[in-house]
Coordinates of C-alpha atoms (C1' of nucleotides) in Angstrom, one line a residue:
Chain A
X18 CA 111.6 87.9 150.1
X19 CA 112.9 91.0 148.0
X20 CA 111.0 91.9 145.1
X21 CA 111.2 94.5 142.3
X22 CA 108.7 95.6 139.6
X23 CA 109.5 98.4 137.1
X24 CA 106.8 100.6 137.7
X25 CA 105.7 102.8 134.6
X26 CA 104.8 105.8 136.4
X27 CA 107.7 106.5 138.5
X28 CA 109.9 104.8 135.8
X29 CA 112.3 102.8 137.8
X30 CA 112.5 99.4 139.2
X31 CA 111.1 99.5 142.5
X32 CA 110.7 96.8 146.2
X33 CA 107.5 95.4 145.5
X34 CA 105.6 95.9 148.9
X35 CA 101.9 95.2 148.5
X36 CA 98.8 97.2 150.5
X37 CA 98.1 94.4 152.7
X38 CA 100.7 91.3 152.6
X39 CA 97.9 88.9 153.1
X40 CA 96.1 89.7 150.4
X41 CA 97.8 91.0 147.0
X42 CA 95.9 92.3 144.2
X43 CA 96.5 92.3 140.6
X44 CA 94.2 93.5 137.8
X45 CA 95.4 92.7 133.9
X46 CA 93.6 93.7 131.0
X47 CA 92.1 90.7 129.1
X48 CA 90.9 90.7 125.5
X49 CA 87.9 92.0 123.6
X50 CA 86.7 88.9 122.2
X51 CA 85.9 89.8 118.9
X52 CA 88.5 87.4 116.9
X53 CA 90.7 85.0 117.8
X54 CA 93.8 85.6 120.4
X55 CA 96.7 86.8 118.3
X56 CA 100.8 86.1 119.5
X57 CA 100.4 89.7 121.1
X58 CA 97.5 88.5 123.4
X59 CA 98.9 86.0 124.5
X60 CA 102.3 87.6 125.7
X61 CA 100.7 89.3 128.9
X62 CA 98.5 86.2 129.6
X63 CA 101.6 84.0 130.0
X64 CA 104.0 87.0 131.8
X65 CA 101.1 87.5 134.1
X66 CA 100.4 84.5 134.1
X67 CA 104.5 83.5 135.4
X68 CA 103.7 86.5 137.9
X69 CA 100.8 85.1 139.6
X70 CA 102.5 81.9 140.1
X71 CA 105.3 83.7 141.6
X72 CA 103.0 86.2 143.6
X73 CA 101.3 83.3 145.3
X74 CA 104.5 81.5 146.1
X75 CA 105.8 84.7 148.0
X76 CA 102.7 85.8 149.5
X77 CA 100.0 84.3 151.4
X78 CA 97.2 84.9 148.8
X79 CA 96.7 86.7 145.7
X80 CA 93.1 87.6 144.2
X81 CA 94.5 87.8 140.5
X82 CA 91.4 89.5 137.7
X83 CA 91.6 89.1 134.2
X84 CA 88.7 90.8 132.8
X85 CA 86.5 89.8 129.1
X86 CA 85.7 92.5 127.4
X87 CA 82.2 92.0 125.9
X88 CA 81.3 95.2 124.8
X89 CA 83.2 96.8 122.0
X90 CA 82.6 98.5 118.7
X91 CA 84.5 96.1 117.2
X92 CA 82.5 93.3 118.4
X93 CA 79.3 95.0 117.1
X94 CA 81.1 95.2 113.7
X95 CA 82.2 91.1 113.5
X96 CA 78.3 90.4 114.2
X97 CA 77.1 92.4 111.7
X98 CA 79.8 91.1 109.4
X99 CA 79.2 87.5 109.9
X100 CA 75.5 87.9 110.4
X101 CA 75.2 86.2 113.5
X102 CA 74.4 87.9 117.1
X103 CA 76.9 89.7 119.2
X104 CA 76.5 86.9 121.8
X105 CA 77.6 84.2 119.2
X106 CA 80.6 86.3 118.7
X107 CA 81.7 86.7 122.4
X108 CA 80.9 83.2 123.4
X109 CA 82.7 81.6 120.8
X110 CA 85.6 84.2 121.0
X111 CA 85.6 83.8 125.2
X112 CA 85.8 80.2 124.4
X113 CA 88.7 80.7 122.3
X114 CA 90.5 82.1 124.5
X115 CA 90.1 79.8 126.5
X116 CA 91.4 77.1 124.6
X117 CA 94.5 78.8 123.1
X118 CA 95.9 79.8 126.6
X119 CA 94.7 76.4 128.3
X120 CA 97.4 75.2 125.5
X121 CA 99.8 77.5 126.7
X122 CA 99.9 76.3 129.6
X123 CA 98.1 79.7 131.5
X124 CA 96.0 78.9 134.5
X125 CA 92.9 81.0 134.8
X126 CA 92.3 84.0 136.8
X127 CA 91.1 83.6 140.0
X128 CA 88.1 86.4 138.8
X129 CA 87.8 86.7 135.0
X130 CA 84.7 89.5 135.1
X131 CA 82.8 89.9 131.4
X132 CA 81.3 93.6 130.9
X133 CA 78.3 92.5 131.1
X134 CA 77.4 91.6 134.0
X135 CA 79.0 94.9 135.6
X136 CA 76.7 97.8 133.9
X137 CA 74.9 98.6 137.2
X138 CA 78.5 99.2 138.7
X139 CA 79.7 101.5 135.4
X140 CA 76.2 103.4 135.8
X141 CA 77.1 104.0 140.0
X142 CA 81.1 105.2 138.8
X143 CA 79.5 107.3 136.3
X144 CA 76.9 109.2 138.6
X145 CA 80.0 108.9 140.8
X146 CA 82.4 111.1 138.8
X147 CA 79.3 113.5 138.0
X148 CA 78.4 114.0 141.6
X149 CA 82.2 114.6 142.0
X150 CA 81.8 116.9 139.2
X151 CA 85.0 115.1 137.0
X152 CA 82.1 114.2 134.3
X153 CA 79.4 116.2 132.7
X154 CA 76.1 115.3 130.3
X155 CA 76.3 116.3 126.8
X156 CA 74.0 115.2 123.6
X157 CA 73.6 112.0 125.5
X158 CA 77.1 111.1 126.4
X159 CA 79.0 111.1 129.5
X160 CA 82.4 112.5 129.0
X161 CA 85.1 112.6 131.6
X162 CA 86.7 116.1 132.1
X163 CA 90.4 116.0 132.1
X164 CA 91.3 119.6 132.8
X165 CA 89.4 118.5 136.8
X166 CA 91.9 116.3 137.4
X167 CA 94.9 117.6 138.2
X168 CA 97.3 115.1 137.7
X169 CA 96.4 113.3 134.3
X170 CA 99.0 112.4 132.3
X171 CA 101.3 111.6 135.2
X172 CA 101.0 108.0 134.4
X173 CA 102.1 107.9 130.6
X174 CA 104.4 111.2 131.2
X175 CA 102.3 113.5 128.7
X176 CA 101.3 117.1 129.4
X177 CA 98.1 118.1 127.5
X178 CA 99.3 120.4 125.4
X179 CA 102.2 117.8 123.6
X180 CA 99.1 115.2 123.4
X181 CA 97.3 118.1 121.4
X182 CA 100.1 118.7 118.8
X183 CA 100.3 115.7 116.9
X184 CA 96.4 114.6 117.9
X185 CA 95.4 112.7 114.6
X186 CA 91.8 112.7 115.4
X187 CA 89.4 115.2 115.1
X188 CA 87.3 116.5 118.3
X189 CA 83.5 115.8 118.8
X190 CA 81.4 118.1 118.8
X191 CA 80.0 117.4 122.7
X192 CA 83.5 117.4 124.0
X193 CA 84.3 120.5 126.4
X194 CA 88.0 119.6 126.0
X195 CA 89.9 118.1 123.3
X196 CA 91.6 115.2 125.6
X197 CA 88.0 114.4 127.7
X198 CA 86.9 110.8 127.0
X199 CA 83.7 109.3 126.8
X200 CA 82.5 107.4 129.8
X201 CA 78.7 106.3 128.2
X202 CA 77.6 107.0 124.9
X203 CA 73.9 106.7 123.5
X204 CA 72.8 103.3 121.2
X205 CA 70.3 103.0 118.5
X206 CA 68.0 100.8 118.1
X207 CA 69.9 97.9 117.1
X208 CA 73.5 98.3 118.6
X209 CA 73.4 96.7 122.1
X210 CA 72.3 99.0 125.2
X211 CA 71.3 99.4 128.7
X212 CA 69.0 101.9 130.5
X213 CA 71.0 104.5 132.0
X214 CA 69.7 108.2 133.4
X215 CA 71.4 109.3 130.3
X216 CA 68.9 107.2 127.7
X217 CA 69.4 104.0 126.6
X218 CA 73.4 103.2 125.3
X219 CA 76.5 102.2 126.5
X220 CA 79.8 102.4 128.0
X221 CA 83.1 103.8 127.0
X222 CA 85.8 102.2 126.0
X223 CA 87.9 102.6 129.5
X224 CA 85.3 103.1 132.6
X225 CA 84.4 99.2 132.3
X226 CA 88.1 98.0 133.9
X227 CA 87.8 100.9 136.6
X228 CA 84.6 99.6 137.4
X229 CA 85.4 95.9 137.1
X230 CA 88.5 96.5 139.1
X231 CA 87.0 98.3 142.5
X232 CA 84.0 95.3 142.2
X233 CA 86.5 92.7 142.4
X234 CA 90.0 94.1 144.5
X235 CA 88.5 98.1 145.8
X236 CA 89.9 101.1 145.7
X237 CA 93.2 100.4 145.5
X238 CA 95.6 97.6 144.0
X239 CA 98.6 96.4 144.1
X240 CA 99.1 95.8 140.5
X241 CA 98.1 96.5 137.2
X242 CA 99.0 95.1 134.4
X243 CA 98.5 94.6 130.7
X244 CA 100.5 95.9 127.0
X245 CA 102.8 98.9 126.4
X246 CA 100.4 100.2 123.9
X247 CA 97.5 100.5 127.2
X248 CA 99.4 103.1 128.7
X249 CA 98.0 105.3 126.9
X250 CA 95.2 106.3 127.0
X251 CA 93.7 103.5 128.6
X252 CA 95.1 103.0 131.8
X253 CA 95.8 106.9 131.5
X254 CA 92.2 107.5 131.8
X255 CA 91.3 104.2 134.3
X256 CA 93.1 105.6 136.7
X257 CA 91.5 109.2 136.1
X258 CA 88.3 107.7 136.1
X259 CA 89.4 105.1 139.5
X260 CA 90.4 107.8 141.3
X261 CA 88.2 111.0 141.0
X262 CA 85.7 108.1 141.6
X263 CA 87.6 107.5 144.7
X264 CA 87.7 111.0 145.9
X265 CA 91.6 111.3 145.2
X266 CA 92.7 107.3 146.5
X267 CA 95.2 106.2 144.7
X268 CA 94.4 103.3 141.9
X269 CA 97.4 101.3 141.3
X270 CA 100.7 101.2 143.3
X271 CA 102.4 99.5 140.5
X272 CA 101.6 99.7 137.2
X273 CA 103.8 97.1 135.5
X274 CA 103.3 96.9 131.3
X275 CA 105.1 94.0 128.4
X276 CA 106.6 95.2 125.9
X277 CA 105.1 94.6 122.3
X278 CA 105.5 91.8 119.7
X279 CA 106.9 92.2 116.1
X280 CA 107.1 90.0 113.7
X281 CA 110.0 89.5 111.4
X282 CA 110.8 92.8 112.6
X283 CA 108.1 94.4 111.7
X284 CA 104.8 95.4 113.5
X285 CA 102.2 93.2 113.7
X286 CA 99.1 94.9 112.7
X287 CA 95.8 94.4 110.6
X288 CA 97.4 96.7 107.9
X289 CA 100.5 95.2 107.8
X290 CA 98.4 91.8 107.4
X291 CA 100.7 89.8 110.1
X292 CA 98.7 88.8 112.7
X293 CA 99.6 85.5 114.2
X294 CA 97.3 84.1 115.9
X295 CA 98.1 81.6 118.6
X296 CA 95.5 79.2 117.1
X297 CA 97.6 78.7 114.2
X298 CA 101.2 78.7 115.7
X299 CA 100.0 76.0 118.0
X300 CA 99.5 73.5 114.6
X301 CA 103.3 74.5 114.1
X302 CA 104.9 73.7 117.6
X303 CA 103.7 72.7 120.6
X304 CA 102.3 75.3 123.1
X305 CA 105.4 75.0 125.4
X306 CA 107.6 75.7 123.0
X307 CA 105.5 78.6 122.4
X308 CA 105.1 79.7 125.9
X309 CA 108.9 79.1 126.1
X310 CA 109.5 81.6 123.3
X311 CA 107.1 84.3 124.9
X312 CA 109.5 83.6 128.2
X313 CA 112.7 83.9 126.7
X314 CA 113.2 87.5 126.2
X315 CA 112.5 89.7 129.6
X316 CA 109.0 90.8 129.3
X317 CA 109.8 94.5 129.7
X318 CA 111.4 95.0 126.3
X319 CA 110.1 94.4 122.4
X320 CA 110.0 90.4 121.0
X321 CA 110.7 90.1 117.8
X322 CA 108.7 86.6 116.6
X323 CA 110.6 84.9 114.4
X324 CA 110.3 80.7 113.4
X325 CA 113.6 80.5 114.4
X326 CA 112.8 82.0 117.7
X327 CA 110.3 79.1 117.8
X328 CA 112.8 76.5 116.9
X329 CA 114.9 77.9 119.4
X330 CA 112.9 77.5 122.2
X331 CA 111.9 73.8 120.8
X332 CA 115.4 73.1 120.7
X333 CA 116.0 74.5 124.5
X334 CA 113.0 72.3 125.8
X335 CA 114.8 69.6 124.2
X336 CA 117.8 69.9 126.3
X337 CA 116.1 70.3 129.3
X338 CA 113.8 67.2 128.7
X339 CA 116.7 65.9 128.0
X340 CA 118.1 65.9 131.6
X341 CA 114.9 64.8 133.0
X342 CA 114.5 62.1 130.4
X343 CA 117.9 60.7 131.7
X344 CA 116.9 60.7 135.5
X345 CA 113.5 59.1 135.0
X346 CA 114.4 56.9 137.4
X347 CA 115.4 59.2 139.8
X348 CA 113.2 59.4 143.0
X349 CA 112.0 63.2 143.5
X350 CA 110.3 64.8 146.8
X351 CA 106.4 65.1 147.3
X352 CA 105.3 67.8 144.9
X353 CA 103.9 69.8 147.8
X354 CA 106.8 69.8 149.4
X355 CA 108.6 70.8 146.4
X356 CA 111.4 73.3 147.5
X357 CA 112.7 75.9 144.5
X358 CA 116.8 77.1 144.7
X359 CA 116.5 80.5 146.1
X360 CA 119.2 81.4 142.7
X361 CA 116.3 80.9 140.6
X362 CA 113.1 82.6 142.6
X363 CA 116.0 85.7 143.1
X364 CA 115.7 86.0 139.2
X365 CA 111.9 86.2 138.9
X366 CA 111.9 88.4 142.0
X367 CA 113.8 90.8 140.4
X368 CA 111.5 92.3 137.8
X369 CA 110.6 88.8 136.8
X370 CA 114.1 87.8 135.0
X371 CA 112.7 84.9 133.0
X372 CA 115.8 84.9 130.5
X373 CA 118.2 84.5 133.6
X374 CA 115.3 82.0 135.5
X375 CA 115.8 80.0 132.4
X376 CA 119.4 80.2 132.5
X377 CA 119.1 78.9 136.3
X378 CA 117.7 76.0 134.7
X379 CA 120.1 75.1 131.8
X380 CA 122.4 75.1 134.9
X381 CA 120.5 72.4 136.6
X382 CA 120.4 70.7 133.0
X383 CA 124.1 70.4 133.1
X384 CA 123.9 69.5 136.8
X385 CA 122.2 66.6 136.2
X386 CA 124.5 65.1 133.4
X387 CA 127.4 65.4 135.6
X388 CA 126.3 64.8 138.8
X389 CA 126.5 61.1 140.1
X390 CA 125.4 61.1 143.9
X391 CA 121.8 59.8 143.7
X392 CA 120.9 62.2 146.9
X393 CA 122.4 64.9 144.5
X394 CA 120.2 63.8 141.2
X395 CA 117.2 63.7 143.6
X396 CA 118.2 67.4 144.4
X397 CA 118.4 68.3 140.8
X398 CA 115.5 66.7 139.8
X399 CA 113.4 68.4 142.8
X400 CA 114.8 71.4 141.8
X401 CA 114.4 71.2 138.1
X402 CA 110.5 70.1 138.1
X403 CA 109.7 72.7 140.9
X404 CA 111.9 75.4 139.2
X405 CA 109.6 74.8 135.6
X406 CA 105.9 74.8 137.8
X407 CA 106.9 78.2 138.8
X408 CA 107.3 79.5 134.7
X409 CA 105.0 76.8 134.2
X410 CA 107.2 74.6 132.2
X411 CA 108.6 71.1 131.9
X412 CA 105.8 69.0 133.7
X413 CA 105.1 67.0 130.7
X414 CA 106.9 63.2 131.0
X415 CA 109.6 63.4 128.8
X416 CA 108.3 60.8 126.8
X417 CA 105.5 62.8 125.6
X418 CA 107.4 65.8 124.8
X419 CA 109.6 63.9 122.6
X420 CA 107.0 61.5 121.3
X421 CA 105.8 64.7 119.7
X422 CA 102.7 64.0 121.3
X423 CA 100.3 64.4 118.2
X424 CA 102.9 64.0 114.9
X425 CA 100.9 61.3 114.1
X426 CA 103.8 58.8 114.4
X427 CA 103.1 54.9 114.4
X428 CA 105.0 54.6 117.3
X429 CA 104.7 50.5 117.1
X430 CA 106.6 50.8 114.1
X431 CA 108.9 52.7 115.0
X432 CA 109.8 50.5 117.8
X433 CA 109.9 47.6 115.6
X434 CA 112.1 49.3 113.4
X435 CA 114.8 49.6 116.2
X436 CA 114.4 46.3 117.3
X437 CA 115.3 45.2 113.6
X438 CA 118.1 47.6 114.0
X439 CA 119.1 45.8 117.1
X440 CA 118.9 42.7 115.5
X441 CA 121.2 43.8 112.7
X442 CA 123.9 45.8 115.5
X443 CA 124.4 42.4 117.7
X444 CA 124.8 40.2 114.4
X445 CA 127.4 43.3 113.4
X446 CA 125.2 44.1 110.3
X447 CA 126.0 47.7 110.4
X448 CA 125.3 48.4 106.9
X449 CA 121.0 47.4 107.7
X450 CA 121.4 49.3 111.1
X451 CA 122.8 52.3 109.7
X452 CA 120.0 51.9 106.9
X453 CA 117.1 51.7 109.4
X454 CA 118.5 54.7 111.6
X455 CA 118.7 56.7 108.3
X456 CA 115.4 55.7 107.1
X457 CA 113.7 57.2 110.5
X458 CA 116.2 60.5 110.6
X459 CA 114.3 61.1 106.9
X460 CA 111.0 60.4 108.7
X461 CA 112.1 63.2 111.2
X462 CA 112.6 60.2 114.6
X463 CA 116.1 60.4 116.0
X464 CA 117.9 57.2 117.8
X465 CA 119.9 57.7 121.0
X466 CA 121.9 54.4 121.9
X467 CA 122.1 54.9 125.4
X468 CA 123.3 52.6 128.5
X469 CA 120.0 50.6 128.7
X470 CA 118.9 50.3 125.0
X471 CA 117.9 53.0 122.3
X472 CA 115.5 55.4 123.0
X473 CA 113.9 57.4 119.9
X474 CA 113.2 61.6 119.8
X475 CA 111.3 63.6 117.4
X476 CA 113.3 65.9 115.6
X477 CA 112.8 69.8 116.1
Chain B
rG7 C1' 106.6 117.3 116.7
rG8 C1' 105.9 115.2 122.0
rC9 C1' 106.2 110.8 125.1
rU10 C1' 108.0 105.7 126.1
rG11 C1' 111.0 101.3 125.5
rG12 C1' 115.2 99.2 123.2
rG13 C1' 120.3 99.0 120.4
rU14 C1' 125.4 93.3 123.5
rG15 C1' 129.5 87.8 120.0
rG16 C1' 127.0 84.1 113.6
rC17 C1' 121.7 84.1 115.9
rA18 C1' 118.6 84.6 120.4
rG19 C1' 119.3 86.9 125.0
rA20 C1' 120.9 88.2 130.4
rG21 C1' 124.3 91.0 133.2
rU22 C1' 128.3 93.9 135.2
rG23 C1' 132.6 100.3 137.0
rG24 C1' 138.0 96.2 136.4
rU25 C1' 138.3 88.8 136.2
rU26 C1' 133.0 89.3 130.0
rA27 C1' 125.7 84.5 131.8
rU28 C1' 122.8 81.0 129.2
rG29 C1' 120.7 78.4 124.8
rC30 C1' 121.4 77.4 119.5
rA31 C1' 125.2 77.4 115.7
rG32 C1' 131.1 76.8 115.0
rC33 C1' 135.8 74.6 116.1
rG34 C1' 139.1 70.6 118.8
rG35 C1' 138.8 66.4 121.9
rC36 C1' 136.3 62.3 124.8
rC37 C1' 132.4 58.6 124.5
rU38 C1' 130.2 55.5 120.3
rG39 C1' 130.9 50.0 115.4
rC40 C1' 129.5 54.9 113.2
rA41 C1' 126.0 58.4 114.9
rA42 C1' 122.8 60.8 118.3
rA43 C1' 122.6 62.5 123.3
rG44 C1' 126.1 64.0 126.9
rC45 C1' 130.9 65.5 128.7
rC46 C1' 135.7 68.4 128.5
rG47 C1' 138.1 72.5 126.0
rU48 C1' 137.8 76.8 122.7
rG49 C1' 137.2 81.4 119.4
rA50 C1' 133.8 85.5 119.3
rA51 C1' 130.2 91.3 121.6
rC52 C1' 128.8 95.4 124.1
rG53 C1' 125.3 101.6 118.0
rU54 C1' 128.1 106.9 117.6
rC55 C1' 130.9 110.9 119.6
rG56 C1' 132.3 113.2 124.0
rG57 C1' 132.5 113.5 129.6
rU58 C1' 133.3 111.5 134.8
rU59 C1' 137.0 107.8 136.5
rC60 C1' 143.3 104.9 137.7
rG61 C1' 139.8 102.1 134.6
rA62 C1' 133.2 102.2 131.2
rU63 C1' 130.0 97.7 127.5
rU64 C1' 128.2 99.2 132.5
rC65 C1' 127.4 106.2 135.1
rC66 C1' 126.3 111.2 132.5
rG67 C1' 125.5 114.1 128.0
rU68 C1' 125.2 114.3 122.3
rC69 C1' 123.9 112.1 118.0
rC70 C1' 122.3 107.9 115.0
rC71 C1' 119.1 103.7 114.4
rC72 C1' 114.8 100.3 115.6
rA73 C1' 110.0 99.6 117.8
rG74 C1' 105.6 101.5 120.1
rC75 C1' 102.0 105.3 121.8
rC76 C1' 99.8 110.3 120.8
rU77 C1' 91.6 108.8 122.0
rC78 C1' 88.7 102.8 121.7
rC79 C1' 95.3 98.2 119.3
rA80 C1' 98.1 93.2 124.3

RNA sequence: GGCUGGGUGGCAGAGUGGUUAUGCAGCGGCCUGCAAAGCCGUGAACGUCGGUUCGAUUCCGUCCCCAGCCUCCA
């Protein structure tokens, strides 16, 4: 039971070995709901996602938090743009969310805290890190002082004075030091805020996942994750803020980050105007295929998004239905007894290979088209549907996936249609049965004469 | 300017100090009334320049290119 993680901070892969074996801990950064999850949200919730699966497969338990962000600028700014309250905008956002991963086939947290409902918690960090003396008072905000802690910038490999150079932002006035951050800042009147000893406001940007973090998992976890672009300076200055809280206990053992999405190429930004949002890919392809896609490349390094990436992975799922389609009736093992090839959990247990996972399983694809021993299929089929849970893949019925599920089709049709065709092959009427077959390939269904009739796929 | 990640065949994408995954696409064959699906076979790659080595795509260094971060973006 080997595993590796690349670990940012010391920048190499390293054996996973968590605090305490029975319990593992992992803390990812969820979303500010302030719109609707884009492709580039939804690429840690599924990796994640694949790693708690694995996690709780190796280990006895895992305590996996996903945290809402609630309280953001930005969600200030889509209330008062569409003129409804800030609670319409994280409600319908959270629910959002919701939806768009539930397609994607990503099972909820086991804690998914909102801000919220943690603000007596930021307030105790906050007095915390004053008492400590790693925070100081000024013109109503809190600010975190980075020159007290001593090792900040270890995490994203910066040294204060190369951050200063190419700084793009100008400093506040009430900052001792350029680089300190603020932990609570004052609210007026009709911004959202909370009594504090500091006056009525609220919290930074970053204290709310240190906080949310030691409520749910303490001092220290196992694992944090969340995008390349959190590094810094968010999980920079969460675990500055975690551990002067802390008294010097470390944060995080592993810090484990996805690489970033472009699209076409390009970044995907506001400015650039090419944000996809999952909302809208999913009326394009089905939310495995999309899940597939996010799985394909090795969640370390960059994905580009591309439709033909999409097709791709449409086109993979086919092939893999494919072989399960073919041994539908083929007995398989009780699910809970379900027993995955040690070749494939050896790939996700090394720095969660999905690529090479999925490769595992194009193996058992061809497996099952060659094999004949029905003890052997049964193997392969076993392996195949348990191999799939664990990426969270291919536990649809075959059928479904390539009934395209909601294309609309008038499936009775369609199987009159081959039953005409039928008609017209036994009576050696080629000519209509070619006619009919052409007629649904234009209407995007594809006929398969197989051994026990002629089953009908939707094309990708 | 600083920091980080990446540059692999037509495309996507793993991996390895020497016999070069996987999927899609291509080519030849089998199967089929013909197809589709599947099977069998097959061509094709490691950004640049150096170094280490018997041998490097793989290790080290240089350079080039792409992407991201550098105070509220997953």
């Amino acid at each position: 039971m080997n595993m590796f993680l690349y670990n940012t901070k010391t920048q190499r892969k390293e054996q996973f070995f968590p605090q305490d074996p029975s319990k593992v801990t992992m803390y990812v950064c969820g979303p500010t709901v302030y719109s609707y999850a884009h492709i580039g949200n939804a690429r840690p919730a599924v990796i994640f996602d694949v790693l708690a699966r694995l996690l709780r497969r190796e280990f006895p338990s895992l305590v996996y938090v996903r945290n809402i962000t609630d309280i953001d600028d930005k969600i200030n700014a889509a209330a008062a743009d569409q003129g409804v309250s800030i609670a319409d905008i994280t409600t319908t956002y959270t629910r959002a969310y919701h939806e768009d991963l539930e397609a994607l086939g990503v099972l909820a947290p086991d804690v998914e805290p909102r801000v919220t409902n943690h603000i007596p918690q930021i307030i105790a960090m906050i007095e915390a890190l004053l008492q400590a003396g790693n925070a100081y008072e000024e013109q109503h905000h809190v600010l975190f002082d980075v020159p007290s802690f001593i090792d900040y910038g270890e995490l994203s490999h910066r040294k204060r004075e190369d951050m200063l150079a190419g700084a793009r932002v100008e400093v506040a006035p009430y900052k001792h030091d350029a680089a300190d951050f603020v932990l609570w800042k004052p609210s007026s009147e009709e911004l959202p805020g909370w009594d504090s000893p500091w006056g009525r406001g609220r919290p930074g940007w970053h204290i709310e996942c240190s906080t949310m973090a030691e409520a749910h998992l303490g001092d220290t976890i196992d694992i944090h994750g969340g995008g390349h672009d959190l590094i810094f300076p968010h999980h920079e200055n969460e675990n500055a803020q975690s551990v002067c809280a802390h008294h010097g206990v470390p944060f995080c053992r592993y810090w484990v980050h996805n690489g970033l999405i472009t699209v076409d190429g390009e970044k995907m930004a506001k400015s650039v105007g090419n944000i996809l949002l999952v909302r809208d890919l999913l009326t394009q392809a089905p939310g495995e295929a999309i899940r597939l896609a996010l799985l394909s490349a090795h969640y370390h390094g960059p994905l580009d998004w591309t439709e033909e990436g999409v097709l791709q992975a449409r086109r993979s799922l086919d092939r893999l239905y494919q072989a399960l389609r073919d041994m539908h009736d083929v007995p398989v093992v009780d699910s809970l007894q379900r027993d995955i090839p040690d070749t494939f959990l050896d790939c996700l247990r090394d720095d969660l290979n999905t690529p090479k996972a999925l490769a595992v399983l194009f193996g058992l694809a061809h497996e099952a088209h060659t094999a004949v021993d029905k003890a052997q299929r049964s193997r392969i089929k076993n392996d195949l549907l348990a191999a799939g849970d664990l990426l969270g893949l291919l536990q649809q019925d075959p059928e479904v996936w390539f009934g395209g599920a909601d294309a609309g089709l008038d499936t009775a049709r369609i199987e009159r249609l081959i039953e005409e065709r039928e008609a017209a092959r036994i009576a050696k009427d080629f000519e209509t049965a070619d006619r009919i077959r052409d007629m649904l390939l234009k209407q995007g269904v594809i006929l398969e004469d197989v051994a026990d009739g002629t089953r009908w796929r939707v094309a990708s």
